[in-house]
Each structure stands twice: as C-alpha cells, then as structure tokens.
C-alpha cells in the first residue's frame, strides 16, 4: 500500500500536551478510584505474570507498576507527551515506549501474552476495529483486561428516572455524552468483545462509591475495602466495569522471540536504517523514527 493511499482512520481523542496527570489525578480527590482500579487489575491479571504485556493507552504510566510480573512491558499511547511523562517516572530499564494509534499498532500478530485497556475505550469511536486489533496482537489464550465506562450505572438510572437525562441507560447502544467520550452498556460490550474473538471470563463492577460527598466523608481506604467486596457481586450498575477476557483462535505466538515491530501502515517488515526503521515493502518504504527513547509510529519521518 502506498503511503498516500492510506484510508482515513477514525478520529482520536488527542491528549498531546494535556495536563492529565496533574489535572485529573494528583491531589484531585481520586485516591479511591485509583485504589479500586488497582484492586480490580490485581484480581484479573495472571498471578504469575507472563512474558510480554501491552499496556494500551498507558498515559503517564499510572498503573504500569501493577504489571511488574511480566518480563517485558510495552507502553503504547497516541500521545508522545504522555509517554515522555511515563518515561520520566519509570525509566528505560524494564519498559518500551511506543507512540502509536490503537487503530494502527506496529506489532506482529501474536506478539503479546497479555494486554490492558483501562480508561481508554471510552475515547474509541470504532470499538470493533480496536478490539479486533488487540485480538490480532495477542497470542491464542492471551489475557485481555478491559475497563469501560458503564452507561447503566446507578446515577444515570436515577437521573433518567427523574427526567434529568434524555438518554436511556438501559438502551444497548453507546452514548457519546461529550465528543469522543462514550459510555457503554455491559451487554453491548460483552457482545463486542466476543465478536472480536474473545471469551469473556469475568466482569467486575468497580467504583460504586464515586460520589464527591461520600469520598469527602469516608476515608479512601474504607471505601476501597467496601468496593473490593462489591466487585465480587457481579452486579454491573457501577460507573466502571473491569473485564477479564481470553483470546480464542489459532493465531501465531511470537512471545518467545524478541519484540519486532512492523509497519503500522502496511503491516510489512521493517529494516534498521540508522536510528530509524524502514518498511521493506515495495511501494510503502515508510521510515519510522525513535526520539528521546520513544518509538514513534504516529507519523513517518
Ligand atoms: C484517560 S487516559 C488513561 C490513561 C491510563 N490508562 C490511566 O488509566 O491512567 C486515556 C489515554 O488513552 C490514550 N488514547 C486515546 N485514544 C487513543 C488511541 N486511538 N490510540 C492510542 N492511545 C489512545 C490517550 O492519549 C490517553 O493517554
């Protein structure tokens, strides 16, 4: 495929240069949310870790230290500035940083035995395409931990019942409440994940106590302990849902080999070319660079 012949790709919610870590997490009263997400993640990741995990939409690496059981951790994000922040926090020793779009990931099929997608799919306009891409880069039997924003949450049900909200939380289709911000119905997501070739193993309701007044009154540790109990009920009326999924199928498994990138635009092999990597395919030939410790597969150099 010629570079200029690239079809249009879905829009991306661009975090480049955003103050996400300071404006959303640091001293922003979200200690409870951070704790319960870690509890859910620990519950769902394989207890013995694995070879190579892909953290998609890793942001500034908030949750990356939870992936320590894996021999290699690859952080992928569309935003170079987010990855630069992650790298400044985490260093290079155990981590690989990749700037790329979930719709065009630069990996060979079967490169990972696990992947996470946490607080990201609510920005994804083409959910089936993104989920198929994740399935493609996982080995058969690979683990996929997905978090999504649940439209059928208690607050939305109440607001709809009181006619303070026009969209129906029980309707299956996703709701885009702000541009490129979607909430999903658990049944919609279950079907989408299955259609992408996964078996859905577990679904945990998370963050039931995401209410400002409650969080101010009750210590985060207490709320997190209660949330941890509720996670095991399977009652999916919380604002966030974590799911554990297994990749089905007979694809390749290259997790025993060193990580090899491929051209995100045409999928063909890349050859080293000084500091860059060049696509070997005739008619493509795109060059991809590495800057400040981050592989850059967003735009060719
Ligand atoms: C809300 S942040 C979550 C970051 C991290 N997972 C966390 O929980 O702290 C969403 C992240 O998804 C990334 N993102 C959004 N759309 C993306 C896409 N199409 N491809 C790759 N990353 C994307 C953003 O750049 C941002 O860093």
CSV table of C-alpha atoms and ligand atoms in Angstrom, one decimal:
chain,number,residue,atom,x,y,z
A,1,UNK,CA,0.0,0.0,0.0
A,2,UNK,CA,1.3,3.4,-0.9
A,3,UNK,CA,1.6,5.9,1.9
A,4,UNK,CA,-0.6,8.4,0.2
A,5,UNK,CA,-3.2,5.7,-0.4
A,6,UNK,CA,-3.8,5.3,3.4
A,7,UNK,CA,-7.5,5.3,4.1
A,8,UNK,CA,-8.9,7.6,6.6
A,9,UNK,CA,-8.7,6.4,10.2
A,10,UNK,CA,-11.2,7.1,13.0
A,11,UNK,CA,-10.7,10.3,15.0
A,12,UNK,CA,-8.5,10.2,18.1
A,13,UNK,CA,-9.1,12.0,21.4
A,14,UNK,CA,-5.7,13.7,21.5
A,15,UNK,CA,-4.0,14.1,24.9
A,16,UNK,CA,-0.9,15.6,23.4
A,17,UNK,CA,0.4,18.3,25.9
A,18,UNK,CA,-2.6,17.7,28.2
A,19,UNK,CA,-2.1,18.1,32.0
A,20,UNK,CA,-4.0,14.8,32.6
A,21,UNK,CA,-1.8,13.6,35.5
A,22,UNK,CA,-1.9,16.9,37.4
A,23,UNK,CA,-5.4,18.0,36.5
A,24,UNK,CA,-7.1,14.7,36.9
A,25,UNK,CA,-5.1,12.6,39.4
A,26,UNK,CA,-2.6,14.4,41.5
A,27,UNK,CA,-4.4,15.8,44.6
A,28,UNK,CA,-7.7,15.8,42.8
A,29,UNK,CA,-9.6,13.6,45.3
A,30,UNK,CA,-9.3,10.4,43.2
A,31,UNK,CA,-7.3,8.3,45.6
A,32,UNK,CA,-10.4,6.0,46.0
A,33,UNK,CA,-10.7,5.4,42.2
A,34,UNK,CA,-7.0,4.7,41.8
A,35,UNK,CA,-7.1,2.2,44.7
A,36,UNK,CA,-10.1,0.3,43.4
A,37,UNK,CA,-8.8,0.1,39.9
A,38,UNK,CA,-5.6,-1.4,41.2
A,39,UNK,CA,-7.6,-3.9,43.2
A,40,UNK,CA,-9.5,-5.0,40.1
A,41,UNK,CA,-6.4,-5.2,38.0
A,42,UNK,CA,-4.6,-7.4,40.5
A,43,UNK,CA,-7.6,-9.6,40.6
A,44,UNK,CA,-7.7,-10.1,36.9
A,45,UNK,CA,-4.1,-10.3,35.8
A,46,UNK,CA,-2.5,-13.7,35.8
A,47,UNK,CA,-1.0,-14.2,39.3
A,48,UNK,CA,2.3,-15.5,37.9
A,49,UNK,CA,2.6,-12.7,35.3
A,50,UNK,CA,3.9,-13.7,31.9
A,51,UNK,CA,6.3,-12.8,29.1
A,52,UNK,CA,5.2,-9.6,27.4
A,53,UNK,CA,2.3,-7.3,28.2
A,54,UNK,CA,1.0,-4.4,26.1
A,55,UNK,CA,-0.5,-1.5,28.1
A,56,UNK,CA,-2.6,0.3,25.5
A,57,UNK,CA,-3.4,4.0,26.2
A,58,UNK,CA,-0.9,3.8,29.1
A,59,UNK,CA,-1.0,7.5,29.6
A,60,UNK,CA,1.6,8.7,32.1
A,61,UNK,CA,2.1,5.1,33.4
A,62,UNK,CA,-0.2,5.5,36.4
A,63,UNK,CA,-0.9,1.7,36.6
A,64,UNK,CA,2.2,0.4,35.0
A,65,UNK,CA,3.8,-0.8,38.3
A,66,UNK,CA,0.9,-3.3,38.6
A,67,UNK,CA,2.3,-5.1,35.5
A,68,UNK,CA,5.6,-6.0,37.3
A,69,UNK,CA,5.0,-9.7,36.9
A,70,UNK,CA,5.7,-9.6,33.2
A,71,UNK,CA,9.3,-9.9,31.8
A,72,UNK,CA,8.7,-7.1,29.3
A,73,UNK,CA,6.2,-4.2,29.5
A,74,UNK,CA,5.3,-2.2,26.4
A,75,UNK,CA,3.6,1.2,27.0
A,76,UNK,CA,1.6,2.3,23.9
A,77,UNK,CA,-0.1,5.7,23.7
A,78,UNK,CA,-1.1,8.1,21.0
A,79,UNK,CA,0.3,11.0,23.0
A,80,UNK,CA,4.1,11.5,22.9
A,81,UNK,CA,3.9,13.9,25.8
A,82,UNK,CA,2.1,11.3,28.0
A,83,UNK,CA,4.8,8.7,27.1
A,84,UNK,CA,7.6,11.2,27.9
A,85,UNK,CA,6.0,11.7,31.3
A,86,UNK,CA,5.7,7.9,31.8
A,87,UNK,CA,9.4,7.5,30.8
A,88,UNK,CA,10.5,10.3,33.2
A,89,UNK,CA,8.7,8.4,36.1
A,90,UNK,CA,9.5,4.8,35.2
A,91,UNK,CA,12.8,4.9,33.3
A,92,UNK,CA,14.0,2.6,30.4
A,93,UNK,CA,15.3,-0.4,32.2
A,94,UNK,CA,12.1,-2.6,32.0
A,95,UNK,CA,9.9,-0.6,29.7
A,96,UNK,CA,9.5,0.0,26.0
A,97,UNK,CA,7.6,3.2,24.9
A,98,UNK,CA,5.6,3.3,21.7
A,99,UNK,CA,3.7,6.3,20.3
A,100,UNK,CA,1.0,4.8,18.0
A,101,UNK,CA,-2.7,4.7,17.3
A,102,UNK,CA,-4.7,1.7,18.6
A,103,UNK,CA,-6.1,1.6,15.0
A,104,UNK,CA,-2.6,1.1,13.6
A,105,UNK,CA,-0.4,-0.8,16.1
A,106,UNK,CA,3.1,-1.7,14.8
A,107,UNK,CA,3.3,-5.3,16.1
A,108,UNK,CA,3.3,-8.7,14.5
A,109,UNK,CA,0.3,-11.0,15.2
A,110,UNK,CA,0.8,-12.9,18.5
A,111,UNK,CA,3.4,-10.6,20.0
A,112,UNK,CA,1.9,-10.4,23.5
A,113,UNK,CA,0.5,-12.8,26.0
A,114,UNK,CA,-1.5,-10.1,27.7
A,115,UNK,CA,-2.9,-6.6,27.1
A,116,UNK,CA,-4.7,-4.0,29.2
A,117,UNK,CA,-7.0,-1.2,28.0
A,118,UNK,CA,-8.0,0.9,31.0
A,119,UNK,CA,-9.8,4.2,30.9
A,120,UNK,CA,-9.3,4.3,27.1
A,121,UNK,CA,-12.1,2.6,25.2
A,122,UNK,CA,-14.4,5.5,26.3
A,123,UNK,CA,-12.5,7.5,23.7
A,124,UNK,CA,-12.8,5.0,20.9
A,125,UNK,CA,-15.3,5.7,18.2
A,126,UNK,CA,-14.8,2.3,16.4
A,127,UNK,CA,-14.9,-0.2,19.1
A,128,UNK,CA,-15.0,-3.4,16.9
A,129,UNK,CA,-11.9,-2.2,15.0
A,130,UNK,CA,-9.9,-1.5,18.1
A,131,UNK,CA,-10.9,-4.8,19.7
A,132,UNK,CA,-10.0,-6.8,16.6
A,133,UNK,CA,-6.6,-5.1,16.6
A,134,UNK,CA,-6.0,-6.1,20.2
A,135,UNK,CA,-7.0,-9.7,19.4
A,136,UNK,CA,-4.6,-9.8,16.5
A,137,UNK,CA,-1.5,-8.8,18.6
A,138,UNK,CA,-2.3,-11.3,21.4
A,139,UNK,CA,-1.3,-15.0,21.4
A,140,UNK,CA,-4.1,-17.6,21.4
A,141,UNK,CA,-5.0,-17.9,25.1
A,142,UNK,CA,-3.7,-14.4,25.8
A,143,UNK,CA,-5.2,-12.3,28.6
A,144,UNK,CA,-7.0,-9.1,27.9
A,145,UNK,CA,-8.1,-6.9,30.8
A,146,UNK,CA,-10.6,-4.2,29.6
A,147,UNK,CA,-12.1,-1.4,31.6
A,148,UNK,CA,-15.0,0.6,30.2
A,149,UNK,CA,-17.4,3.3,31.4
A,150,UNK,CA,-20.8,1.8,32.2
A,151,UNK,CA,-23.8,3.7,30.9
A,152,UNK,CA,-26.1,1.6,33.1
A,153,UNK,CA,-24.8,3.0,36.4
A,154,UNK,CA,-27.0,3.9,39.4
A,155,UNK,CA,-26.6,7.7,38.9
A,156,UNK,CA,-27.6,7.5,35.3
A,157,UNK,CA,-30.6,5.3,36.1
A,158,UNK,CA,-31.7,7.8,38.8
A,159,UNK,CA,-31.2,10.8,36.6
A,160,UNK,CA,-33.1,9.2,33.7
A,161,UNK,CA,-35.9,8.2,36.1
A,162,UNK,CA,-36.2,11.8,37.3
A,163,UNK,CA,-36.1,13.0,33.7
A,164,UNK,CA,-32.9,14.9,34.2
A,165,UNK,CA,-31.2,13.0,31.4
A,166,UNK,CA,-32.5,12.3,28.0
A,167,UNK,CA,-30.6,9.2,27.1
A,168,UNK,CA,-31.8,5.8,28.4
A,169,UNK,CA,-29.1,4.0,30.4
A,170,UNK,CA,-30.8,0.6,29.6
A,171,UNK,CA,-30.6,1.1,25.9
A,172,UNK,CA,-27.8,-1.1,24.4
A,173,UNK,CA,-26.1,1.4,22.0
A,174,UNK,CA,-23.2,3.5,23.3
A,175,UNK,CA,-23.9,7.1,24.3
A,176,UNK,CA,-21.5,9.9,23.3
A,177,UNK,CA,-22.1,12.4,26.1
A,178,UNK,CA,-19.2,14.6,25.0
A,179,UNK,CA,-17.4,14.4,21.7
A,180,UNK,CA,-15.2,11.2,21.7
A,181,UNK,CA,-16.4,10.3,25.2
A,182,UNK,CA,-18.6,7.2,25.3
A,183,UNK,CA,-20.4,5.2,27.9
A,184,UNK,CA,-21.2,1.6,27.1
A,185,UNK,CA,-23.9,-0.9,28.1
A,186,UNK,CA,-22.4,-4.1,29.6
A,187,UNK,CA,-24.3,-6.2,27.1
A,188,UNK,CA,-23.1,-4.1,24.2
A,189,UNK,CA,-19.5,-4.5,25.4
A,190,UNK,CA,-19.9,-8.2,26.1
A,191,UNK,CA,-21.1,-8.8,22.5
A,192,UNK,CA,-18.4,-6.6,21.0
A,193,UNK,CA,-15.6,-8.4,22.9
A,194,UNK,CA,-17.0,-11.8,21.9
A,195,UNK,CA,-17.3,-10.7,18.3
A,196,UNK,CA,-13.7,-9.7,18.3
A,197,UNK,CA,-12.7,-13.3,19.2
A,198,UNK,CA,-12.5,-13.3,23.0
A,199,UNK,CA,-14.1,-15.4,25.7
A,200,UNK,CA,-15.4,-13.2,28.5
A,201,UNK,CA,-14.3,-14.8,31.8
A,202,UNK,CA,-15.1,-12.3,34.5
A,203,UNK,CA,-16.8,-8.9,34.9
A,204,UNK,CA,-16.2,-6.8,38.0
A,205,UNK,CA,-18.3,-3.7,38.9
A,206,UNK,CA,-15.8,-1.1,40.1
A,207,UNK,CA,-16.0,2.4,41.7
A,208,UNK,CA,-19.6,2.2,43.2
A,209,UNK,CA,-18.7,5.0,45.6
A,210,UNK,CA,-17.6,7.6,43.1
A,211,UNK,CA,-19.6,10.3,44.8
A,212,UNK,CA,-17.9,13.5,45.9
A,213,UNK,CA,-19.7,13.9,49.2
A,214,UNK,CA,-19.1,10.3,50.2
A,215,UNK,CA,-15.4,10.5,49.3
A,216,UNK,CA,-15.0,13.6,51.5
A,217,UNK,CA,-16.7,11.9,54.5
A,218,UNK,CA,-15.3,8.4,54.4
A,219,UNK,CA,-11.5,7.6,54.1
A,220,UNK,CA,-10.5,6.2,50.7
A,221,UNK,CA,-9.2,3.0,52.3
A,222,UNK,CA,-12.5,2.2,53.8
A,223,UNK,CA,-14.4,2.9,50.6
A,224,UNK,CA,-11.9,0.8,48.7
A,225,UNK,CA,-12.3,-2.1,51.0
A,226,UNK,CA,-16.1,-2.0,50.6
A,227,UNK,CA,-15.7,-1.6,46.8
A,228,UNK,CA,-13.5,-4.7,46.8
A,229,UNK,CA,-16.3,-6.7,48.3
A,230,UNK,CA,-18.8,-5.3,45.8
A,231,UNK,CA,-16.5,-6.2,42.9
A,232,UNK,CA,-17.3,-9.8,43.7
A,233,UNK,CA,-21.0,-9.5,43.4
A,234,UNK,CA,-21.1,-9.2,39.6
A,235,UNK,CA,-23.9,-6.6,39.8
A,236,UNK,CA,-23.0,-4.3,36.9
A,237,UNK,CA,-24.5,-1.0,38.0
A,238,UNK,CA,-21.2,0.8,38.8
A,239,UNK,CA,-19.8,3.6,36.7
A,240,UNK,CA,-16.8,1.5,35.7
A,241,UNK,CA,-16.6,-2.2,34.8
A,242,UNK,CA,-13.4,-4.3,34.6
A,243,UNK,CA,-13.5,-7.5,32.5
A,244,UNK,CA,-11.1,-10.4,32.1
A,245,UNK,CA,-11.1,-11.9,28.6
A,246,UNK,CA,-9.2,-14.7,26.8
A,247,UNK,CA,-8.2,-14.6,23.2
A,248,UNK,CA,-9.6,-17.5,21.3
A,249,UNK,CA,-8.3,-18.9,17.9
A,250,UNK,CA,-5.2,-20.4,16.4
A,251,UNK,CA,-3.0,-17.4,15.6
A,252,UNK,CA,0.8,-17.3,15.9
A,253,UNK,CA,2.7,-17.0,19.1
A,254,UNK,CA,5.9,-15.0,18.9
A,255,UNK,CA,6.2,-14.1,22.6
A,256,UNK,CA,9.2,-16.3,22.9
A,257,UNK,CA,11.1,-14.1,20.4
A,258,UNK,CA,12.4,-10.6,21.0
A,259,UNK,CA,9.8,-7.9,20.2
A,260,UNK,CA,9.8,-7.0,16.5
A,261,UNK,CA,8.0,-4.0,15.1
A,262,UNK,CA,6.2,-4.0,11.8
A,263,UNK,CA,5.0,-1.1,9.6
A,264,UNK,CA,1.8,0.3,11.1
A,265,UNK,CA,0.5,1.4,7.7
A,266,UNK,CA,1.0,-1.8,5.6
A,267,UNK,CA,1.9,-4.4,8.2
A,268,UNK,CA,5.1,-5.5,6.5
A,269,UNK,CA,8.6,-6.0,8.0
A,270,UNK,CA,10.9,-3.1,9.0
A,271,UNK,CA,14.6,-3.0,8.4
A,272,UNK,CA,17.0,-1.0,10.6
A,273,UNK,CA,18.1,2.2,8.9
A,274,UNK,CA,20.4,4.2,11.1
A,275,UNK,CA,18.3,5.4,14.0
A,276,UNK,CA,15.1,4.7,12.1
A,277,UNK,CA,13.2,1.6,10.8
A,278,UNK,CA,12.3,1.4,7.2
A,279,UNK,CA,9.4,-0.6,5.7
A,280,UNK,CA,10.8,-3.2,3.2
A,281,UNK,CA,7.6,-3.4,1.2
A,282,UNK,CA,7.9,-2.0,-2.4
A,283,UNK,CA,5.6,0.9,-2.7
A,284,UNK,CA,5.5,1.6,1.0
A,285,UNK,CA,9.1,2.2,2.2
A,286,UNK,CA,8.0,4.4,5.1
A,287,UNK,CA,10.6,5.3,7.7
A,288,UNK,CA,9.7,5.3,11.4
A,289,UNK,CA,11.9,7.1,14.0
A,290,UNK,CA,12.8,6.9,17.7
A,291,UNK,CA,13.1,10.1,19.6
A,292,UNK,CA,14.1,10.6,23.2
A,293,UNK,CA,13.6,6.9,24.0
A,294,UNK,CA,10.1,6.7,22.4
A,295,UNK,CA,9.5,4.7,19.2
A,296,UNK,CA,7.3,6.9,17.0
A,297,UNK,CA,4.8,5.2,14.8
A,298,UNK,CA,2.3,8.1,14.6
A,299,UNK,CA,3.9,9.7,11.5
A,300,UNK,CA,6.7,8.6,9.2
A,301,UNK,CA,9.9,10.6,9.3
B,1,LIG,C1,-7.9,8.8,30.3
B,1,LIG,S1,-6.3,8.4,29.7
B,1,LIG,C2,-6.0,6.9,30.6
B,1,LIG,C3,-4.5,6.6,30.8
B,1,LIG,C4,-4.2,5.4,31.7
B,1,LIG,N1,-4.7,4.2,31.0
B,1,LIG,C5,-4.8,5.5,33.0
B,1,LIG,O1,-5.8,4.8,33.4
B,1,LIG,O2,-4.3,6.4,33.8
B,1,LIG,C6,-6.6,7.9,28.1
B,1,LIG,C7,-5.3,7.6,27.3
B,1,LIG,O3,-5.7,6.9,26.1
B,1,LIG,C8,-4.8,7.4,25.0
B,1,LIG,N2,-5.5,7.2,23.8
B,1,LIG,C9,-6.7,7.8,23.4
B,1,LIG,N3,-7.0,7.4,22.1
B,1,LIG,C10,-6.0,6.6,21.7
B,1,LIG,C11,-5.7,5.9,20.5
B,1,LIG,N4,-6.6,5.9,19.5
B,1,LIG,N5,-4.6,5.1,20.4
B,1,LIG,C12,-3.7,5.1,21.5
B,1,LIG,N6,-3.9,5.8,22.6
B,1,LIG,C13,-5.1,6.5,22.8
B,1,LIG,C14,-4.7,8.9,25.4
B,1,LIG,O4,-3.6,9.5,24.8
B,1,LIG,C15,-4.6,8.9,26.9
B,1,LIG,O5,-3.2,8.8,27.4
